[in-house]
């Protein structure tokens, strides 16, 4: 049964989330990838190198959610599965596509149990639900962080699509970006997260220094984001990003349920907190009880002594 994956890409580069989605759906059937947008040649090349991909379709142009939905619905007839990662593009496009095709989407999938059985978290990640869908087609979003990435080394053909009839009611006027050379939060192996206790945007530079040292992505609680200490796209949790790193270092974070909903896939957790009773301290594999402003500089100094470079 054929699968079409909508690729995530940014600034010309394929997002690591796409390799994870491809690996997850490879068991459902031959996988084709759609790369749509501007400046997509390099992203299409990366997509074609992913194991399990049989063809890459490219659609050059500026696409907003409405025009992407239009494009996907014209392609839909050829596929049994239309899949995106549960990132901002997937969350924007997939519900529109499902409504257009009069199908129920299955969103936020964390495990594929069979051709029509999918597992997804509910109640802010406190329970897992198995959905059996008997629809003719499956419209899916996958939590990329829950899956391993497909290997590279493939060379699938790349086929440009004629998109002259596709237009959008929306026009992108400007993009305001957070400049960062840290890894992608949703797929990073190490994440260093800061809470409101960090105290200010300047205070977050301490978190950033530790993250840089470890080659880690930076996360934040909603309280820290709401206070303006950290940008919105760093928010981890129920209404932020879902992460599944090998190591999560949670600094001055209490561990409210809404935050824990975003870190359930973390394999090891280190909590740094003044409060030994904080929920995240109790959940952590290692807890350092003390003031973050003393512990973090000490940690950075110790890491410097080891000469660690990532
Ligand atoms: C609908 C809804 C959705 C939400 N979605 C999210 C979400 O996606 N993500 C999210 O994070 N939150 C979310 N929240 C908010 C959540 O409920 C908490 O308010 C938030 O996670 C708390 O953030 P915090 O840990 O930074 O702050 P606090 O809960 O105030 O905790 C601060 C912690 O820092 C410790 N501390 C203080 N000073 C120091 C120091 N000097 N050194 C070390 N430790 C120190 C304290 O002991 C405490 O444990 C949501 C809430 C709602 C209602």
Tab-separated table of C-alpha atoms and ligand atoms in Angstrom:
chain	number	residue	atom	x	y	z
A	1	UNK	CA	0.000	0.000	0.000
A	2	UNK	CA	1.473	3.332	-1.062
A	3	UNK	CA	2.520	6.113	1.282
A	4	UNK	CA	3.101	9.811	0.634
A	5	UNK	CA	5.129	11.682	3.266
A	6	UNK	CA	5.049	15.470	3.323
A	7	UNK	CA	8.649	16.567	3.998
A	8	UNK	CA	9.552	19.141	6.637
A	9	UNK	CA	12.305	21.480	5.502
A	10	UNK	CA	13.623	24.889	6.373
A	11	UNK	CA	16.204	27.234	4.833
A	12	UNK	CA	16.833	24.670	2.106
A	13	UNK	CA	17.633	21.773	4.450
A	14	UNK	CA	15.531	18.685	5.089
A	15	UNK	CA	14.430	18.454	8.732
A	16	UNK	CA	15.649	15.400	10.695
A	17	UNK	CA	11.961	14.753	11.504
A	18	UNK	CA	11.368	13.590	7.914
A	19	UNK	CA	13.903	10.734	8.168
A	20	UNK	CA	12.143	9.550	11.330
A	21	UNK	CA	8.692	9.665	9.730
A	22	UNK	CA	9.996	7.777	6.678
A	23	UNK	CA	11.475	5.043	8.868
A	24	UNK	CA	8.219	4.751	10.822
A	25	UNK	CA	5.969	4.369	7.764
A	26	UNK	CA	8.311	2.206	5.656
A	27	UNK	CA	6.558	-0.902	7.023
A	28	UNK	CA	3.230	0.326	5.570
A	29	UNK	CA	4.382	0.216	1.939
A	30	UNK	CA	6.555	1.948	-0.671
A	31	UNK	CA	7.198	5.513	0.436
A	32	UNK	CA	7.200	8.606	-1.773
A	33	UNK	CA	8.100	12.035	-0.383
A	34	UNK	CA	6.632	15.381	-1.378
A	35	UNK	CA	9.014	18.339	-0.961
A	36	UNK	CA	7.054	21.540	-1.522
A	37	UNK	CA	8.325	25.098	-1.210
A	38	UNK	CA	11.035	27.465	-2.370
A	39	UNK	CA	14.742	26.613	-2.652
A	40	UNK	CA	14.065	22.882	-2.266
A	41	UNK	CA	16.768	21.267	-4.440
A	42	UNK	CA	19.054	20.286	-1.525
A	43	UNK	CA	16.128	19.109	0.636
A	44	UNK	CA	14.878	16.954	-2.270
A	45	UNK	CA	18.366	15.433	-2.660
A	46	UNK	CA	18.448	14.577	1.061
A	47	UNK	CA	14.947	13.097	0.816
A	48	UNK	CA	15.978	10.939	-2.134
A	49	UNK	CA	18.885	9.506	-0.117
A	50	UNK	CA	16.629	8.113	2.639
A	51	UNK	CA	16.303	4.319	2.797
A	52	UNK	CA	12.843	3.083	1.842
A	53	UNK	CA	12.010	6.052	-0.409
A	54	UNK	CA	10.977	5.060	-3.945
A	55	UNK	CA	10.401	8.530	-5.406
A	56	UNK	CA	10.648	12.200	-4.445
A	57	UNK	CA	8.059	14.618	-5.828
A	58	UNK	CA	9.024	18.295	-5.834
A	59	UNK	CA	6.660	21.263	-5.989
A	60	UNK	CA	8.536	24.534	-6.410
A	61	UNK	CA	6.771	27.661	-5.159
A	62	UNK	CA	5.456	29.442	-2.113
A	63	UNK	CA	3.001	27.192	-0.274
A	64	UNK	CA	0.726	28.107	2.605
A	65	UNK	CA	-1.540	25.607	4.374
A	66	UNK	CA	-4.415	26.104	1.891
A	67	UNK	CA	-2.331	25.563	-1.254
A	68	UNK	CA	-0.459	22.628	0.287
A	69	UNK	CA	-3.811	21.047	1.110
A	70	UNK	CA	-4.942	21.650	-2.494
A	71	UNK	CA	-1.793	19.988	-3.815
A	72	UNK	CA	-2.081	17.020	-1.447
A	73	UNK	CA	-5.745	16.475	-2.239
A	74	UNK	CA	-4.973	16.299	-5.965
A	75	UNK	CA	-2.267	13.707	-5.246
A	76	UNK	CA	-4.344	11.794	-2.674
A	77	UNK	CA	-5.999	9.471	-5.180
A	78	UNK	CA	-2.660	7.680	-5.728
A	79	UNK	CA	-1.956	6.830	-2.072
A	80	UNK	CA	-3.370	4.812	0.820
A	81	UNK	CA	-1.539	6.854	3.444
A	82	UNK	CA	-0.888	10.602	3.502
A	83	UNK	CA	1.515	11.348	6.312
A	84	UNK	CA	3.215	14.352	7.914
A	85	UNK	CA	5.174	14.887	11.101
A	86	UNK	CA	3.180	16.414	13.960
A	87	UNK	CA	5.151	19.649	13.552
A	88	UNK	CA	3.718	23.051	12.745
A	89	UNK	CA	3.234	22.341	9.002
A	90	UNK	CA	1.622	18.932	9.564
A	91	UNK	CA	-0.672	20.304	12.252
A	92	UNK	CA	-1.722	23.077	9.869
A	93	UNK	CA	-2.255	21.023	6.720
A	94	UNK	CA	-3.402	17.551	7.772
A	95	UNK	CA	-6.746	18.556	9.393
A	96	UNK	CA	-7.599	20.613	6.289
A	97	UNK	CA	-6.750	17.697	4.026
A	98	UNK	CA	-8.786	15.258	6.126
A	99	UNK	CA	-11.796	17.599	6.062
A	100	UNK	CA	-11.484	18.003	2.289
A	101	UNK	CA	-11.368	14.223	1.765
A	102	UNK	CA	-14.089	13.648	4.383
A	103	UNK	CA	-11.822	11.353	6.411
A	104	UNK	CA	-10.879	11.255	10.090
A	105	UNK	CA	-7.204	12.054	10.627
A	106	UNK	CA	-5.246	10.083	13.211
A	107	UNK	CA	-2.847	12.534	14.809
A	108	UNK	CA	0.206	12.492	17.066
A	109	UNK	CA	0.945	8.813	16.471
A	110	UNK	CA	3.766	7.374	18.633
A	111	UNK	CA	3.591	3.734	17.436
A	112	UNK	CA	2.313	1.936	14.330
A	113	UNK	CA	0.815	-1.388	15.418
A	114	UNK	CA	-0.462	-2.538	12.015
A	115	UNK	CA	-1.753	-1.247	8.669
A	116	UNK	CA	-4.771	0.385	10.357
A	117	UNK	CA	-3.845	0.396	14.081
A	118	UNK	CA	-2.073	3.331	15.601
A	119	UNK	CA	-1.090	4.336	19.129
A	120	UNK	CA	-1.364	7.962	20.276
A	121	UNK	CA	-1.167	9.739	23.635
A	122	UNK	CA	-4.283	11.240	25.211
A	123	UNK	CA	-4.957	13.204	28.427
A	124	UNK	CA	-1.747	15.224	28.075
A	125	UNK	CA	0.279	12.050	27.583
A	126	UNK	CA	-1.028	10.316	30.707
A	127	UNK	CA	-2.636	7.479	28.742
A	128	UNK	CA	-2.083	5.802	25.386
A	129	UNK	CA	-4.986	5.151	23.044
A	130	UNK	CA	-5.036	2.555	20.275
A	131	UNK	CA	-7.007	3.740	17.264
A	132	UNK	CA	-8.258	1.230	14.686
A	133	UNK	CA	-9.278	2.985	11.499
A	134	UNK	CA	-11.279	1.193	8.823
A	135	UNK	CA	-11.312	4.095	6.413
A	136	UNK	CA	-10.331	3.721	2.768
A	137	UNK	CA	-7.347	6.045	3.250
A	138	UNK	CA	-5.343	7.082	6.276
A	139	UNK	CA	-4.437	10.693	6.961
A	140	UNK	CA	-1.789	10.683	9.680
A	141	UNK	CA	0.549	12.853	11.714
A	142	UNK	CA	3.442	11.195	13.551
A	143	UNK	CA	5.428	12.415	16.543
A	144	UNK	CA	8.854	12.211	14.904
A	145	UNK	CA	10.629	12.060	18.269
A	146	UNK	CA	9.049	8.648	18.968
A	147	UNK	CA	10.762	6.948	15.992
A	148	UNK	CA	14.287	6.213	14.813
A	149	UNK	CA	15.601	7.851	11.647
A	150	UNK	CA	15.830	6.055	8.293
A	151	UNK	CA	19.373	5.412	7.095
A	152	UNK	CA	20.730	7.294	4.087
A	153	UNK	CA	22.543	5.988	0.998
A	154	UNK	CA	19.541	5.618	-1.298
A	155	UNK	CA	19.176	7.491	-4.607
A	156	UNK	CA	15.445	7.603	-5.367
A	157	UNK	CA	14.388	9.466	-8.543
A	158	UNK	CA	13.264	13.078	-8.177
A	159	UNK	CA	10.233	14.125	-10.218
A	160	UNK	CA	9.059	17.751	-10.458
A	161	UNK	CA	5.280	18.314	-10.344
A	162	UNK	CA	3.385	20.840	-12.423
A	163	UNK	CA	1.813	23.110	-9.810
A	164	UNK	CA	0.719	25.938	-12.116
A	165	UNK	CA	-2.955	25.471	-11.156
A	166	UNK	CA	-2.316	25.650	-7.404
A	167	UNK	CA	-2.694	29.016	-5.708
A	168	UNK	CA	-2.944	30.284	-2.174
A	169	UNK	CA	-5.166	32.915	-0.565
A	170	UNK	CA	-2.359	33.670	1.888
A	171	UNK	CA	0.942	35.368	1.119
A	172	UNK	CA	4.055	35.271	3.284
A	173	UNK	CA	5.167	38.860	3.879
A	174	UNK	CA	8.037	38.270	6.297
A	175	UNK	CA	9.581	35.581	8.449
A	176	UNK	CA	11.016	36.494	11.851
A	177	UNK	CA	13.396	33.824	13.028
A	178	UNK	CA	15.191	32.955	16.219
A	179	UNK	CA	18.830	32.678	15.137
A	180	UNK	CA	20.344	29.617	16.735
A	181	UNK	CA	23.105	27.186	15.924
A	182	UNK	CA	21.833	24.623	18.441
A	183	UNK	CA	20.302	21.293	17.291
A	184	UNK	CA	16.608	20.860	16.472
A	185	UNK	CA	14.728	20.610	19.779
A	186	UNK	CA	12.257	17.944	18.645
A	187	UNK	CA	14.975	15.496	17.546
A	188	UNK	CA	17.997	16.462	19.698
A	189	UNK	CA	19.897	13.783	21.642
A	190	UNK	CA	20.553	16.134	24.561
A	191	UNK	CA	18.220	18.928	25.698
A	192	UNK	CA	19.003	21.461	28.410
A	193	UNK	CA	15.782	23.044	29.668
A	194	UNK	CA	15.350	26.131	31.843
A	195	UNK	CA	12.419	27.245	33.962
A	196	UNK	CA	11.173	30.523	35.408
A	197	UNK	CA	13.815	30.221	38.152
A	198	UNK	CA	16.451	31.247	35.606
A	199	UNK	CA	15.091	34.728	36.290
A	200	UNK	CA	15.667	36.677	33.057
A	201	UNK	CA	16.569	36.451	29.373
A	202	UNK	CA	20.189	37.213	30.407
A	203	UNK	CA	19.994	34.386	32.940
A	204	UNK	CA	19.056	32.051	30.090
A	205	UNK	CA	22.523	32.676	28.623
A	206	UNK	CA	23.787	30.411	31.396
A	207	UNK	CA	21.487	27.645	30.115
A	208	UNK	CA	22.679	28.376	26.570
A	209	UNK	CA	26.364	28.099	27.619
A	210	UNK	CA	25.795	24.659	29.127
A	211	UNK	CA	23.803	23.590	26.058
A	212	UNK	CA	26.592	24.755	23.726
A	213	UNK	CA	29.164	22.822	25.727
A	214	UNK	CA	27.105	19.639	25.427
A	215	UNK	CA	25.988	20.147	21.803
A	216	UNK	CA	22.443	20.216	23.171
A	217	UNK	CA	19.210	21.877	22.128
A	218	UNK	CA	17.638	24.409	24.498
A	219	UNK	CA	14.175	24.007	25.977
A	220	UNK	CA	12.095	26.129	28.316
A	221	UNK	CA	8.951	25.915	30.401
A	222	UNK	CA	5.872	27.841	29.463
A	223	UNK	CA	6.371	30.003	32.548
A	224	UNK	CA	9.824	31.016	31.253
A	225	UNK	CA	8.433	31.677	27.763
A	226	UNK	CA	5.465	33.691	29.096
A	227	UNK	CA	7.875	35.777	31.170
A	228	UNK	CA	9.809	36.600	27.979
A	229	UNK	CA	12.985	34.820	29.126
A	230	UNK	CA	12.968	32.386	26.212
A	231	UNK	CA	11.459	32.399	22.694
A	232	UNK	CA	8.176	30.620	22.068
A	233	UNK	CA	9.712	27.887	19.905
A	234	UNK	CA	11.775	26.664	22.876
A	235	UNK	CA	8.669	25.715	24.862
A	236	UNK	CA	8.536	22.050	25.815
A	237	UNK	CA	5.298	20.442	26.934
A	238	UNK	CA	1.652	19.892	26.253
A	239	UNK	CA	1.286	23.169	24.359
A	240	UNK	CA	4.920	23.254	23.272
A	241	UNK	CA	7.255	20.747	21.643
A	242	UNK	CA	7.388	17.050	22.417
A	243	UNK	CA	10.963	15.896	22.938
A	244	UNK	CA	12.552	12.474	23.355
A	245	UNK	CA	16.275	13.043	23.968
A	246	UNK	CA	18.698	10.514	25.439
A	247	UNK	CA	19.401	13.083	28.165
A	248	UNK	CA	17.212	15.906	29.491
A	249	UNK	CA	18.795	18.329	31.967
A	250	UNK	CA	15.947	20.231	33.652
A	251	UNK	CA	17.177	23.349	35.421
A	252	UNK	CA	14.897	25.177	37.876
A	253	UNK	CA	11.839	23.352	36.550
A	254	UNK	CA	9.163	22.155	38.974
A	255	UNK	CA	7.707	19.430	36.728
A	256	UNK	CA	4.102	20.514	36.248
A	257	UNK	CA	1.994	17.912	34.405
A	258	UNK	CA	1.836	20.095	31.302
A	259	UNK	CA	5.642	20.155	31.148
A	260	UNK	CA	5.989	16.429	31.823
A	261	UNK	CA	3.635	15.757	28.892
A	262	UNK	CA	6.416	16.925	26.591
A	263	UNK	CA	9.317	14.940	28.059
A	264	UNK	CA	7.910	11.460	28.508
A	265	UNK	CA	10.197	10.067	25.811
A	266	UNK	CA	13.356	11.336	27.585
A	267	UNK	CA	15.563	8.351	28.433
A	268	UNK	CA	17.559	9.909	31.304
A	269	UNK	CA	16.601	12.994	33.291
A	270	UNK	CA	18.896	15.124	35.424
A	271	UNK	CA	17.068	17.708	37.570
A	272	UNK	CA	18.754	20.713	39.143
A	273	UNK	CA	16.497	22.338	41.715
A	274	UNK	CA	16.562	23.936	45.145
A	275	UNK	CA	13.465	21.940	46.132
A	276	UNK	CA	14.057	18.230	46.821
A	277	UNK	CA	10.271	17.723	46.782
A	278	UNK	CA	9.696	19.119	43.256
A	279	UNK	CA	7.865	16.520	41.071
A	280	UNK	CA	10.604	16.583	38.427
A	281	UNK	CA	13.283	15.951	41.085
A	282	UNK	CA	11.372	12.867	42.209
A	283	UNK	CA	11.038	11.651	38.635
A	284	UNK	CA	14.694	12.308	37.722
A	285	UNK	CA	17.396	9.646	37.402
A	286	UNK	CA	19.865	12.081	38.982
A	287	UNK	CA	18.928	15.115	41.106
A	288	UNK	CA	21.298	17.909	42.057
A	289	UNK	CA	19.756	19.841	44.926
A	290	UNK	CA	20.973	23.417	45.039
A	291	UNK	CA	20.983	26.836	43.447
A	292	UNK	CA	21.251	26.715	39.651
A	293	UNK	CA	23.390	29.860	39.648
A	294	UNK	CA	26.039	27.977	41.644
A	295	UNK	CA	25.657	24.515	40.093
A	296	UNK	CA	25.668	25.453	36.382
A	297	UNK	CA	28.953	27.457	36.440
A	298	UNK	CA	30.532	24.581	38.405
A	299	UNK	CA	29.252	22.078	35.836
A	300	UNK	CA	30.571	24.176	32.944
A	301	UNK	CA	33.973	24.515	34.674
A	302	UNK	CA	34.147	20.738	35.228
A	303	UNK	CA	33.218	20.093	31.582
A	304	UNK	CA	35.945	22.555	30.520
A	305	UNK	CA	38.471	20.583	32.578
A	306	UNK	CA	37.575	17.385	30.720
A	307	UNK	CA	38.179	19.205	27.403
A	308	UNK	CA	34.835	17.898	26.128
A	309	UNK	CA	33.887	19.129	22.645
A	310	UNK	CA	30.681	18.197	20.825
B	1	LIG	C1	-3.430	24.592	29.405
B	1	LIG	C2	-2.025	24.692	29.919
B	1	LIG	C3	-0.988	24.313	29.097
B	1	LIG	C4	0.324	24.391	29.558
B	1	LIG	N1	1.338	23.997	28.726
B	1	LIG	C5	2.615	23.996	29.204
B	1	LIG	C6	3.698	23.549	28.398
B	1	LIG	O1	3.547	23.172	27.233
B	1	LIG	N2	4.941	23.552	28.939
B	1	LIG	C7	5.202	23.966	30.221
B	1	LIG	O2	6.362	23.935	30.644
B	1	LIG	N3	4.195	24.419	31.000
B	1	LIG	C8	2.923	24.461	30.523
B	1	LIG	N4	1.925	24.950	31.316
B	1	LIG	C9	2.314	25.609	32.584
B	1	LIG	C10	2.577	24.650	33.722
B	1	LIG	O3	1.365	24.350	34.378
B	1	LIG	C11	3.540	25.290	34.762
B	1	LIG	O4	3.040	26.524	35.180
B	1	LIG	C12	4.963	25.504	34.226
B	1	LIG	O5	5.459	24.355	33.590
B	1	LIG	C13	5.881	25.844	35.392
B	1	LIG	O6	7.101	26.276	34.919
B	1	LIG	P1	8.406	26.314	35.838
B	1	LIG	O7	8.776	24.929	36.253
B	1	LIG	O8	9.419	27.124	35.093
B	1	LIG	O9	7.940	27.214	37.096
B	1	LIG	P2	7.532	26.814	38.570
B	1	LIG	O10	6.481	25.799	38.592
B	1	LIG	O11	7.300	28.116	39.273
B	1	LIG	O12	8.848	26.133	39.173
B	1	LIG	C14	10.059	26.770	39.407
B	1	LIG	C15	11.020	25.741	39.994
B	1	LIG	O13	12.304	26.319	40.100
B	1	LIG	C16	12.888	25.938	41.357
B	1	LIG	N5	13.853	26.994	41.715
B	1	LIG	C17	13.616	28.264	42.133
B	1	LIG	N6	14.764	28.936	42.277
B	1	LIG	C18	15.773	28.077	41.939
B	1	LIG	C19	17.199	28.202	41.869
B	1	LIG	N7	17.820	29.359	42.146
B	1	LIG	N8	17.910	27.114	41.476
B	1	LIG	C20	17.299	25.939	41.167
B	1	LIG	N9	15.953	25.780	41.216
B	1	LIG	C21	15.197	26.840	41.578
B	1	LIG	C22	11.705	25.840	42.307
B	1	LIG	O14	12.009	24.995	43.392
B	1	LIG	C23	10.632	25.236	41.380
B	1	LIG	O15	10.672	23.835	41.411
B	1	LIG	C24	0.605	24.880	30.873
B	1	LIG	C25	-0.454	25.253	31.700
B	1	LIG	C26	-1.745	25.167	31.232
B	1	LIG	C27	-2.868	25.570	32.148
